Amino acid sequence: MSSSFNIPLLLGGMILTGSSNSLWGKFQDMQCVENCADPDYSKRILYEQPVWQTLQMFVGEMLCFLPVLCIRLKSLRRLQPIQLADDDLDHAVKSDASKDMAGWHVFLFWIPAFCDLIATTLMNIGLIYTPVSIYQMTRGALVLFVGVFSVIFLHHRLRLYQWISLLIVVGGVGLVGSSGSLVSEIIEAPTFHSMINHLVDGPSNERQLGVVLVGVSLILFAQVFAAIQFVAEEKIMERYSVTPLVAVGYEGLFGTISIMLCIPILSIPSISKLSPFFDLSRGWHQSVDNSTVLYSGIATAISIAFFNFFGLSVTRHVSATARSLTDTCRTLSIWIISLGLGWEIFLFPASLLQVLGFSLLVYGTVVIHRSILVSH
């Protein structure tokens, strides 16, 4: 296939699987895991385990090793040299500047994996403290961080209209978040109230504002690590010849090992008592004893496997900036599906801000993607 045909497929696949991933994660967060039969809703406990959700993400990434192993086994049975076909693994033709990744070089993927671990966990925690609309708005800052880091570390050159397109995208996401706070019905879980009262003291309004600011700060800080992850992946895949499936698998493996190494530390009673986020024993039982949470976790892992494959493919064949822009655009798909499921409401005329925000987001993305496709 020609690159002009491959790129739209990669972008579309990333949006589709990314939307599925986020919707399954949101569905998982809505599940009651303790005291579900209590008629007093304030005593019910929802699933809030950001560390375990990060682990299931890495497990999903490790699933990308399966097709690689299948191809290798086929090659061994035929007693032929191992050849990873371009169509099977969406692997670009080796350039003269690239070389095979072997030996200790595979550990380079521990860098983006560690950044992914920090970013995902911080965003999972921040989402508990903030409304979804503010969460989406804050994540839009990712495109700016990736753009800046690409210029600094990858020596990319962005034209003035490309910078303007990035600002338009961020402005569009900001409008979506602002309008969402006007039309969404925010249902606060009992654990949310208890954590607020435990972590922040003061009058109710000031306490709520303080918690939202903490959540926004966590999500914004997470975008720095997410941008470093994207740029590090592009740098590695420019220098070494490695398929996206193998790259995602290594990141999942190293991320899983990192969390496993943290489990003994997080299991210390003095740490696990700080927050239910770090009570891994309780989180394990909530994850496996509730069939809905368990199956939604499996679905999330599968969607994450495909999402990261498409994401790294976009990074390899296009750029890290294009990947971050496409990741932002899945907000439109998620919003439409959420409206259909009744998770959000459309309220005239406040929701017109949301429509305007999505229009700006799509316009900015189309402008910069058109320039990328022309350059390719």
mmCIF file of C-alpha atoms in Angstrom:
data_model
loop_
_atom_site.group_PDB
_atom_site.id
_atom_site.type_symbol
_atom_site.label_atom_id
_atom_site.label_comp_id
_atom_site.label_asym_id
_atom_site.label_seq_id
_atom_site.Cartn_x
_atom_site.Cartn_y
_atom_site.Cartn_z
ATOM 1 C CA MET A 1 0.000 0.000 0.000
ATOM 2 C CA SER A 2 1.112 3.536 -0.602
ATOM 3 C CA SER A 3 1.880 5.796 2.336
ATOM 4 C CA SER A 4 -0.929 8.173 1.326
ATOM 5 C CA PHE A 5 -3.362 5.291 1.895
ATOM 6 C CA ASN A 6 -1.676 3.899 5.007
ATOM 7 C CA ILE A 7 -1.624 7.132 6.978
ATOM 8 C CA PRO A 8 -5.424 7.725 7.028
ATOM 9 C CA LEU A 9 -5.920 4.079 8.069
ATOM 10 C CA LEU A 10 -3.463 4.475 10.930
ATOM 11 C CA LEU A 11 -5.083 7.716 12.080
ATOM 12 C CA GLY A 12 -8.594 6.236 11.865
ATOM 13 C CA GLY A 13 -7.563 3.094 13.725
ATOM 14 C CA MET A 14 -5.983 5.163 16.469
ATOM 15 C CA ILE A 15 -9.154 7.230 16.945
ATOM 16 C CA LEU A 16 -11.425 4.156 16.931
ATOM 17 C CA THR A 17 -9.408 2.078 19.384
ATOM 18 C CA GLY A 18 -8.605 5.096 21.555
ATOM 19 C CA SER A 19 -12.295 5.910 21.896
ATOM 20 C CA SER A 20 -13.082 2.308 22.802
ATOM 21 C CA ASN A 21 -10.316 2.318 25.393
ATOM 22 C CA SER A 22 -11.556 5.486 27.107
ATOM 23 C CA LEU A 23 -15.208 4.400 27.077
ATOM 24 C CA TRP A 24 -14.393 1.031 28.629
ATOM 25 C CA GLY A 25 -12.283 2.764 31.264
ATOM 26 C CA LYS A 26 -15.109 5.167 32.098
ATOM 27 C CA PHE A 27 -17.557 2.269 32.289
ATOM 28 C CA GLN A 28 -15.190 0.527 34.691
ATOM 29 C CA ASP A 29 -14.969 3.593 36.928
ATOM 30 C CA MET A 30 -18.765 3.692 37.193
ATOM 31 C CA GLN A 31 -19.012 0.208 38.716
ATOM 32 C CA CYS A 32 -19.861 -0.267 42.385
ATOM 33 C CA VAL A 33 -17.458 -2.685 44.078
ATOM 34 C CA GLU A 34 -18.321 -2.459 47.792
ATOM 35 C CA ASN A 35 -21.538 -1.973 49.797
ATOM 36 C CA CYS A 36 -23.504 -2.121 46.551
ATOM 37 C CA ALA A 37 -26.667 -3.426 48.260
ATOM 38 C CA ASP A 38 -26.761 -0.580 50.774
ATOM 39 C CA PRO A 39 -29.819 1.644 50.100
ATOM 40 C CA ASP A 40 -27.761 4.646 51.214
ATOM 41 C CA TYR A 41 -25.846 5.664 48.097
ATOM 42 C CA SER A 42 -23.314 7.621 50.149
ATOM 43 C CA LYS A 43 -22.010 4.319 51.587
ATOM 44 C CA ARG A 44 -21.453 2.698 48.204
ATOM 45 C CA ILE A 45 -17.904 2.545 46.884
ATOM 46 C CA LEU A 46 -17.022 2.796 43.206
ATOM 47 C CA TYR A 47 -13.993 1.308 41.504
ATOM 48 C CA GLU A 48 -11.131 3.789 41.934
ATOM 49 C CA GLN A 49 -7.831 1.980 41.449
ATOM 50 C CA PRO A 50 -5.485 4.022 39.196
ATOM 51 C CA VAL A 51 -2.470 1.775 39.816
ATOM 52 C CA TRP A 52 -4.315 -1.403 38.796
ATOM 53 C CA GLN A 53 -5.762 0.410 35.777
ATOM 54 C CA THR A 54 -2.242 1.390 34.751
ATOM 55 C CA LEU A 55 -1.153 -2.253 35.137
ATOM 56 C CA GLN A 56 -3.973 -3.504 32.916
ATOM 57 C CA MET A 57 -2.823 -0.980 30.325
ATOM 58 C CA PHE A 58 0.675 -2.453 30.312
ATOM 59 C CA VAL A 59 -0.742 -5.984 30.138
ATOM 60 C CA GLY A 60 -2.666 -4.892 27.064
ATOM 61 C CA GLU A 61 0.537 -3.593 25.539
ATOM 62 C CA MET A 62 2.268 -6.927 26.144
ATOM 63 C CA LEU A 63 -0.450 -8.625 24.064
ATOM 64 C CA CYS A 64 1.270 -7.125 21.036
ATOM 65 C CA PHE A 65 3.957 -9.793 21.448
ATOM 66 C CA LEU A 66 1.463 -12.513 20.428
ATOM 67 C CA PRO A 67 1.374 -11.905 16.654
ATOM 68 C CA VAL A 68 5.162 -11.487 16.667
ATOM 69 C CA LEU A 69 5.577 -14.886 18.333
ATOM 70 C CA CYS A 70 3.142 -16.474 15.889
ATOM 71 C CA ILE A 71 5.154 -15.233 12.909
ATOM 72 C CA ARG A 72 8.389 -16.436 14.468
ATOM 73 C CA LEU A 73 6.924 -19.896 15.134
ATOM 74 C CA LYS A 74 5.732 -20.127 11.517
ATOM 75 C CA SER A 75 9.197 -19.220 10.316
ATOM 76 C CA LEU A 76 10.809 -21.881 12.525
ATOM 77 C CA ARG A 77 8.415 -24.568 11.297
ATOM 78 C CA ARG A 78 9.252 -23.793 7.702
ATOM 79 C CA LEU A 79 12.989 -23.842 8.556
ATOM 80 C CA GLN A 80 13.341 -20.482 6.892
ATOM 81 C CA PRO A 81 15.000 -17.278 8.107
ATOM 82 C CA ILE A 82 12.687 -15.120 10.164
ATOM 83 C CA GLN A 83 11.132 -12.455 7.995
ATOM 84 C CA LEU A 84 8.625 -9.992 9.398
ATOM 85 C CA ALA A 85 6.515 -8.943 6.439
ATOM 86 C CA ASP A 86 5.612 -5.301 6.003
ATOM 87 C CA ASP A 87 1.904 -6.074 5.622
ATOM 88 C CA ASP A 88 1.806 -8.305 8.701
ATOM 89 C CA LEU A 89 3.462 -5.947 11.144
ATOM 90 C CA ASP A 90 3.063 -2.594 9.401
ATOM 91 C CA HIS A 91 6.837 -2.291 9.490
ATOM 92 C CA ALA A 92 8.480 0.418 7.442
ATOM 93 C CA VAL A 93 11.260 -0.455 5.046
ATOM 94 C CA LYS A 94 14.626 -0.154 6.721
ATOM 95 C CA SER A 95 16.510 2.996 5.953
ATOM 96 C CA ASP A 96 20.246 3.194 5.613
ATOM 97 C CA ALA A 97 20.473 5.101 8.893
ATOM 98 C CA SER A 98 18.535 2.524 10.944
ATOM 99 C CA LYS A 99 19.921 -0.635 12.480
ATOM 100 C CA ASP A 100 18.475 -3.694 14.142
ATOM 101 C CA MET A 101 17.626 -3.387 17.811
ATOM 102 C CA ALA A 102 19.308 -6.128 19.825
ATOM 103 C CA GLY A 103 21.013 -6.727 23.156
ATOM 104 C CA TRP A 104 20.866 -4.030 25.771
ATOM 105 C CA HIS A 105 19.368 -1.558 23.299
ATOM 106 C CA VAL A 106 15.895 -2.996 23.934
ATOM 107 C CA PHE A 107 16.090 -1.484 27.412
ATOM 108 C CA LEU A 108 15.844 1.943 25.806
ATOM 109 C CA PHE A 109 12.093 1.327 25.710
ATOM 110 C CA TRP A 110 12.123 1.421 29.501
ATOM 111 C CA ILE A 111 12.388 5.220 29.195
ATOM 112 C CA PRO A 112 9.040 5.764 27.397
ATOM 113 C CA ALA A 113 7.491 2.952 29.470
ATOM 114 C CA PHE A 114 8.410 4.703 32.711
ATOM 115 C CA CYS A 115 7.081 8.002 31.386
ATOM 116 C CA ASP A 116 3.866 6.232 30.367
ATOM 117 C CA LEU A 117 3.542 4.734 33.853
ATOM 118 C CA ILE A 118 3.833 8.119 35.537
ATOM 119 C CA ALA A 119 1.589 9.934 33.056
ATOM 120 C CA THR A 120 -1.206 7.341 33.094
ATOM 121 C CA THR A 121 -1.271 6.990 36.879
ATOM 122 C CA LEU A 122 -1.301 10.772 37.390
ATOM 123 C CA MET A 123 -4.128 11.174 34.884
ATOM 124 C CA ASN A 124 -6.145 8.374 36.501
ATOM 125 C CA ILE A 125 -5.824 10.090 39.872
ATOM 126 C CA GLY A 126 -6.546 13.525 38.428
ATOM 127 C CA LEU A 127 -9.716 12.251 36.768
ATOM 128 C CA ILE A 128 -11.106 11.306 40.179
ATOM 129 C CA TYR A 129 -10.564 14.841 41.454
ATOM 130 C CA THR A 130 -11.959 16.672 38.419
ATOM 131 C CA PRO A 131 -15.025 16.570 36.148
ATOM 132 C CA VAL A 132 -14.498 14.777 32.847
ATOM 133 C CA SER A 133 -14.838 18.041 30.913
ATOM 134 C CA ILE A 134 -11.949 19.666 32.791
ATOM 135 C CA TYR A 135 -9.957 16.445 32.404
ATOM 136 C CA GLN A 136 -10.386 16.549 28.613
ATOM 137 C CA MET A 137 -9.549 20.241 28.459
ATOM 138 C CA THR A 138 -6.327 19.814 30.404
ATOM 139 C CA ARG A 139 -5.188 16.844 28.294
ATOM 140 C CA GLY A 140 -5.342 19.124 25.258
ATOM 141 C CA ALA A 141 -2.123 20.754 26.454
ATOM 142 C CA LEU A 142 -0.294 17.637 25.268
ATOM 143 C CA VAL A 143 -0.005 18.878 21.690
ATOM 144 C CA LEU A 144 1.898 21.968 22.782
ATOM 145 C CA PHE A 145 4.341 19.990 24.930
ATOM 146 C CA VAL A 146 4.993 17.519 22.103
ATOM 147 C CA GLY A 147 5.440 20.349 19.614
ATOM 148 C CA VAL A 148 7.945 22.140 21.831
ATOM 149 C CA PHE A 149 9.869 18.971 22.730
ATOM 150 C CA SER A 150 9.960 17.886 19.065
ATOM 151 C CA VAL A 151 11.613 21.161 18.142
ATOM 152 C CA ILE A 152 14.082 21.022 21.046
ATOM 153 C CA PHE A 153 15.079 17.337 21.051
ATOM 154 C CA LEU A 154 14.195 16.068 17.559
ATOM 155 C CA HIS A 155 15.173 19.276 15.740
ATOM 156 C CA HIS A 156 11.865 19.419 13.894
ATOM 157 C CA ARG A 157 10.896 22.657 12.213
ATOM 158 C CA LEU A 158 7.314 23.797 12.626
ATOM 159 C CA ARG A 159 6.096 26.596 10.420
ATOM 160 C CA LEU A 160 4.093 29.496 11.782
ATOM 161 C CA TYR A 161 0.777 28.109 10.518
ATOM 162 C CA GLN A 162 1.546 24.773 12.212
ATOM 163 C CA TRP A 163 2.055 26.514 15.540
ATOM 164 C CA ILE A 164 -1.194 28.398 14.948
ATOM 165 C CA SER A 165 -2.917 25.064 14.227
ATOM 166 C CA LEU A 166 -1.645 23.681 17.531
ATOM 167 C CA LEU A 167 -3.028 26.700 19.362
ATOM 168 C CA ILE A 168 -6.365 26.305 17.566
ATOM 169 C CA VAL A 169 -6.565 22.679 18.698
ATOM 170 C CA VAL A 170 -5.807 23.626 22.295
ATOM 171 C CA GLY A 171 -8.376 26.434 22.122
ATOM 172 C CA GLY A 172 -10.973 24.038 20.760
ATOM 173 C CA VAL A 173 -10.374 21.530 23.537
ATOM 174 C CA GLY A 174 -10.594 24.383 26.043
ATOM 175 C CA LEU A 175 -14.029 25.384 24.727
ATOM 176 C CA VAL A 176 -15.180 21.786 24.961
ATOM 177 C CA GLY A 177 -14.078 21.582 28.570
ATOM 178 C CA SER A 178 -15.639 24.915 29.490
ATOM 179 C CA SER A 179 -18.984 24.054 27.909
ATOM 180 C CA GLY A 180 -18.925 20.611 29.470
ATOM 181 C CA SER A 181 -18.850 22.126 32.935
ATOM 182 C CA LEU A 182 -22.095 23.960 32.097
ATOM 183 C CA VAL A 183 -24.147 21.052 30.730
ATOM 184 C CA SER A 184 -22.829 17.921 32.408
ATOM 185 C CA GLU A 185 -24.440 16.447 35.476
ATOM 186 C CA ILE A 186 -21.611 15.660 37.865
ATOM 187 C CA ILE A 187 -22.435 12.725 40.136
ATOM 188 C CA GLU A 188 -20.030 12.558 43.048
ATOM 189 C CA ALA A 189 -19.270 9.164 44.516
ATOM 190 C CA PRO A 190 -19.122 8.666 48.281
ATOM 191 C CA THR A 191 -15.400 7.976 48.203
ATOM 192 C CA PHE A 192 -14.957 11.280 46.440
ATOM 193 C CA HIS A 193 -16.616 13.076 49.386
ATOM 194 C CA SER A 194 -14.593 11.150 51.935
ATOM 195 C CA MET A 195 -11.299 11.886 50.201
ATOM 196 C CA ILE A 196 -12.139 15.566 49.948
ATOM 197 C CA ASN A 197 -12.908 15.764 53.658
ATOM 198 C CA HIS A 198 -9.785 13.810 54.507
ATOM 199 C CA LEU A 199 -7.278 15.562 52.243
ATOM 200 C CA VAL A 200 -8.507 19.154 52.272
ATOM 201 C CA ASP A 201 -9.876 21.203 55.128
ATOM 202 C CA GLY A 202 -11.907 24.376 54.941
ATOM 203 C CA PRO A 203 -15.317 25.617 53.738
ATOM 204 C CA SER A 204 -17.158 23.503 51.166
ATOM 205 C CA ASN A 205 -16.664 25.816 48.175
ATOM 206 C CA GLU A 206 -12.995 26.417 48.920
ATOM 207 C CA ARG A 207 -12.457 22.701 49.492
ATOM 208 C CA GLN A 208 -14.051 21.832 46.145
ATOM 209 C CA LEU A 209 -11.958 24.449 44.332
ATOM 210 C CA GLY A 210 -8.791 23.197 46.012
ATOM 211 C CA VAL A 211 -9.429 19.600 44.979
ATOM 212 C CA VAL A 212 -10.174 20.570 41.365
ATOM 213 C CA LEU A 213 -6.949 22.580 41.217
ATOM 214 C CA VAL A 214 -5.028 19.584 42.548
ATOM 215 C CA GLY A 215 -6.607 17.368 39.904
ATOM 216 C CA VAL A 216 -5.897 19.820 37.083
ATOM 217 C CA SER A 217 -2.300 20.172 38.245
ATOM 218 C CA LEU A 218 -1.835 16.394 38.233
ATOM 219 C CA ILE A 219 -3.291 16.022 34.733
ATOM 220 C CA LEU A 220 -1.281 18.945 33.381
ATOM 221 C CA PHE A 221 1.915 17.604 34.924
ATOM 222 C CA ALA A 222 1.141 14.206 33.399
ATOM 223 C CA GLN A 223 1.140 15.730 29.904
ATOM 224 C CA VAL A 224 4.829 16.592 30.307
ATOM 225 C CA PHE A 225 5.652 12.902 30.824
ATOM 226 C CA ALA A 226 3.318 11.867 27.999
ATOM 227 C CA ALA A 227 5.077 14.286 25.642
ATOM 228 C CA ILE A 228 8.500 12.960 26.690
ATOM 229 C CA GLN A 229 7.187 9.450 26.006
ATOM 230 C CA PHE A 230 6.075 10.355 22.471
ATOM 231 C CA VAL A 231 9.323 12.123 21.630
ATOM 232 C CA ALA A 232 11.487 9.326 23.111
ATOM 233 C CA GLU A 233 9.592 6.739 21.052
ATOM 234 C CA GLU A 234 10.117 8.703 17.857
ATOM 235 C CA LYS A 235 13.823 9.132 18.625
ATOM 236 C CA ILE A 236 14.275 5.390 19.265
ATOM 237 C CA MET A 237 12.304 4.284 16.218
ATOM 238 C CA GLU A 238 14.189 6.683 13.953
ATOM 239 C CA ARG A 239 17.520 5.214 15.016
ATOM 240 C CA TYR A 240 16.620 1.523 15.256
ATOM 241 C CA SER A 241 14.710 -0.790 12.971
ATOM 242 C CA VAL A 242 11.914 -2.138 15.170
ATOM 243 C CA THR A 243 8.300 -2.919 14.378
ATOM 244 C CA PRO A 244 5.549 -1.050 16.255
ATOM 245 C CA LEU A 245 4.234 -4.335 17.692
ATOM 246 C CA VAL A 246 7.599 -5.196 19.223
ATOM 247 C CA ALA A 247 8.029 -1.657 20.545
ATOM 248 C CA VAL A 248 4.623 -1.697 22.249
ATOM 249 C CA GLY A 249 5.334 -5.150 23.673
ATOM 250 C CA TYR A 250 8.615 -4.045 25.205
ATOM 251 C CA GLU A 251 6.983 -0.976 26.742
ATOM 252 C CA GLY A 252 4.258 -3.166 28.227
ATOM 253 C CA LEU A 253 6.835 -5.617 29.592
ATOM 254 C CA PHE A 254 9.017 -2.943 31.164
ATOM 255 C CA GLY A 255 5.986 -1.076 32.513
ATOM 256 C CA THR A 256 4.628 -4.245 34.116
ATOM 257 C CA ILE A 257 8.005 -5.003 35.685
ATOM 258 C CA SER A 258 8.190 -1.444 37.026
ATOM 259 C CA ILE A 259 4.796 -1.750 38.721
ATOM 260 C CA MET A 260 5.705 -5.171 40.121
ATOM 261 C CA LEU A 261 8.854 -3.661 41.618
ATOM 262 C CA CYS A 262 6.711 -0.950 43.245
ATOM 263 C CA ILE A 263 4.220 -3.398 44.783
ATOM 264 C CA PRO A 264 6.395 -4.229 47.858
ATOM 265 C CA ILE A 265 6.773 -0.501 48.547
ATOM 266 C CA LEU A 266 3.077 0.276 48.086
ATOM 267 C CA SER A 267 2.180 -2.700 50.300
ATOM 268 C CA ILE A 268 3.821 -1.105 53.334
ATOM 269 C CA PRO A 269 0.935 -0.373 55.761
ATOM 270 C CA SER A 270 2.034 3.188 56.389
ATOM 271 C CA ILE A 271 1.841 3.879 52.630
ATOM 272 C CA SER A 272 -1.276 1.867 51.750
ATOM 273 C CA LYS A 273 -3.219 3.715 54.447
ATOM 274 C CA LEU A 274 -2.504 7.095 52.877
ATOM 275 C CA SER A 275 -5.088 6.593 50.144
ATOM 276 C CA PRO A 276 -7.209 3.774 48.660
ATOM 277 C CA PHE A 277 -5.168 4.313 45.485
ATOM 278 C CA PHE A 278 -2.211 2.571 47.116
ATOM 279 C CA ASP A 279 -4.155 -0.220 48.855
ATOM 280 C CA LEU A 280 -3.176 -2.836 46.288
ATOM 281 C CA SER A 281 -4.644 -5.779 48.198
ATOM 282 C CA ARG A 282 -8.046 -4.129 48.299
ATOM 283 C CA GLY A 283 -7.686 -3.092 44.667
ATOM 284 C CA TRP A 284 -6.879 -6.677 43.644
ATOM 285 C CA HIS A 285 -10.066 -8.027 45.215
ATOM 286 C CA GLN A 286 -12.110 -5.215 43.671
ATOM 287 C CA SER A 287 -10.618 -6.034 40.265
ATOM 288 C CA VAL A 288 -11.132 -9.810 40.242
ATOM 289 C CA ASP A 289 -14.129 -10.384 42.525
ATOM 290 C CA ASN A 290 -16.432 -8.142 40.490
ATOM 291 C CA SER A 291 -17.105 -9.809 37.126
ATOM 292 C CA THR A 292 -18.116 -6.529 35.452
ATOM 293 C CA VAL A 293 -14.861 -4.852 36.482
ATOM 294 C CA LEU A 294 -12.865 -7.933 35.466
ATOM 295 C CA TYR A 295 -14.381 -8.254 31.989
ATOM 296 C CA SER A 296 -14.255 -4.522 31.340
ATOM 297 C CA GLY A 297 -10.598 -4.637 32.356
ATOM 298 C CA ILE A 298 -9.952 -7.371 29.786
ATOM 299 C CA ALA A 299 -11.768 -5.333 27.132
ATOM 300 C CA THR A 300 -9.701 -2.289 28.106
ATOM 301 C CA ALA A 301 -6.460 -4.269 27.818
ATOM 302 C CA ILE A 302 -7.378 -5.468 24.316
ATOM 303 C CA SER A 303 -8.335 -1.993 23.115
ATOM 304 C CA ILE A 304 -5.139 -0.581 24.598
ATOM 305 C CA ALA A 305 -3.081 -3.144 22.689
ATOM 306 C CA PHE A 306 -4.490 -1.983 19.367
ATOM 307 C CA PHE A 307 -4.468 1.698 20.359
ATOM 308 C CA ASN A 308 -0.776 1.687 21.218
ATOM 309 C CA PHE A 309 0.075 -0.229 18.064
ATOM 310 C CA PHE A 310 -1.687 2.374 15.926
ATOM 311 C CA GLY A 311 -0.157 5.156 18.026
ATOM 312 C CA LEU A 312 3.415 3.964 17.562
ATOM 313 C CA SER A 313 2.731 3.338 13.867
ATOM 314 C CA VAL A 314 1.654 6.970 13.515
ATOM 315 C CA THR A 315 4.787 8.057 15.389
ATOM 316 C CA ARG A 316 6.987 5.998 13.056
ATOM 317 C CA HIS A 317 5.344 6.835 9.725
ATOM 318 C CA VAL A 318 4.254 10.429 10.439
ATOM 319 C CA SER A 319 5.452 12.186 13.620
ATOM 320 C CA ALA A 320 4.968 12.455 17.371
ATOM 321 C CA THR A 321 3.064 15.713 16.892
ATOM 322 C CA ALA A 322 0.578 14.048 14.534
ATOM 323 C CA ARG A 323 0.067 11.289 17.095
ATOM 324 C CA SER A 324 -0.717 13.734 19.878
ATOM 325 C CA LEU A 325 -3.129 15.650 17.630
ATOM 326 C CA THR A 326 -4.959 12.457 16.662
ATOM 327 C CA ASP A 327 -5.147 11.443 20.307
ATOM 328 C CA THR A 328 -6.835 14.766 21.044
ATOM 329 C CA CYS A 329 -9.361 14.256 18.236
ATOM 330 C CA ARG A 330 -10.800 11.102 19.796
ATOM 331 C CA THR A 331 -12.564 13.433 22.235
ATOM 332 C CA LEU A 332 -15.121 14.080 19.486
ATOM 333 C CA SER A 333 -15.880 10.389 19.077
ATOM 334 C CA ILE A 334 -16.101 9.863 22.837
ATOM 335 C CA TRP A 335 -18.451 12.833 23.244
ATOM 336 C CA ILE A 336 -20.830 11.596 20.520
ATOM 337 C CA ILE A 337 -20.963 8.077 21.959
ATOM 338 C CA SER A 338 -21.409 9.445 25.490
ATOM 339 C CA LEU A 339 -24.407 11.446 24.274
ATOM 340 C CA GLY A 340 -25.883 8.299 22.751
ATOM 341 C CA LEU A 341 -25.369 6.327 25.968
ATOM 342 C CA GLY A 342 -26.893 9.093 28.083
ATOM 343 C CA TRP A 343 -23.685 9.712 30.020
ATOM 344 C CA GLU A 344 -23.795 13.371 28.944
ATOM 345 C CA ILE A 345 -26.575 15.721 27.861
ATOM 346 C CA PHE A 346 -26.880 18.272 25.070
ATOM 347 C CA LEU A 347 -28.264 21.529 26.452
ATOM 348 C CA PHE A 348 -29.076 24.396 24.088
ATOM 349 C CA PRO A 349 -27.526 26.939 23.815
ATOM 350 C CA ALA A 350 -24.649 26.104 26.177
ATOM 351 C CA SER A 351 -23.679 23.037 24.141
ATOM 352 C CA LEU A 352 -23.083 25.261 21.133
ATOM 353 C CA LEU A 353 -19.750 26.084 22.787
ATOM 354 C CA GLN A 354 -18.987 22.388 22.663
ATOM 355 C CA VAL A 355 -19.833 22.223 18.959
ATOM 356 C CA LEU A 356 -17.660 25.282 18.307
ATOM 357 C CA GLY A 357 -14.815 23.730 20.283
ATOM 358 C CA PHE A 358 -14.960 20.507 18.270
ATOM 359 C CA SER A 359 -15.086 22.519 15.043
ATOM 360 C CA LEU A 360 -11.890 24.359 15.988
ATOM 361 C CA LEU A 361 -10.282 21.093 17.062
ATOM 362 C CA VAL A 362 -11.079 19.359 13.777
ATOM 363 C CA TYR A 363 -10.050 22.386 11.702
ATOM 364 C CA GLY A 364 -6.655 22.707 13.403
ATOM 365 C CA THR A 365 -6.021 18.972 13.074
ATOM 366 C CA VAL A 366 -6.982 18.870 9.380
ATOM 367 C CA VAL A 367 -4.670 21.795 8.594
ATOM 368 C CA ILE A 368 -1.599 20.246 10.187
ATOM 369 C CA HIS A 369 -2.366 16.712 8.952
ATOM 370 C CA ARG A 370 -2.786 18.024 5.418
ATOM 371 C CA SER A 371 0.655 19.560 5.581
ATOM 372 C CA ILE A 372 2.063 16.248 6.897
ATOM 373 C CA LEU A 373 0.443 14.223 4.115
ATOM 374 C CA VAL A 374 1.737 16.644 1.473
ATOM 375 C CA SER A 375 5.269 16.407 2.876
ATOM 376 C CA HIS A 376 5.065 12.602 2.723
#
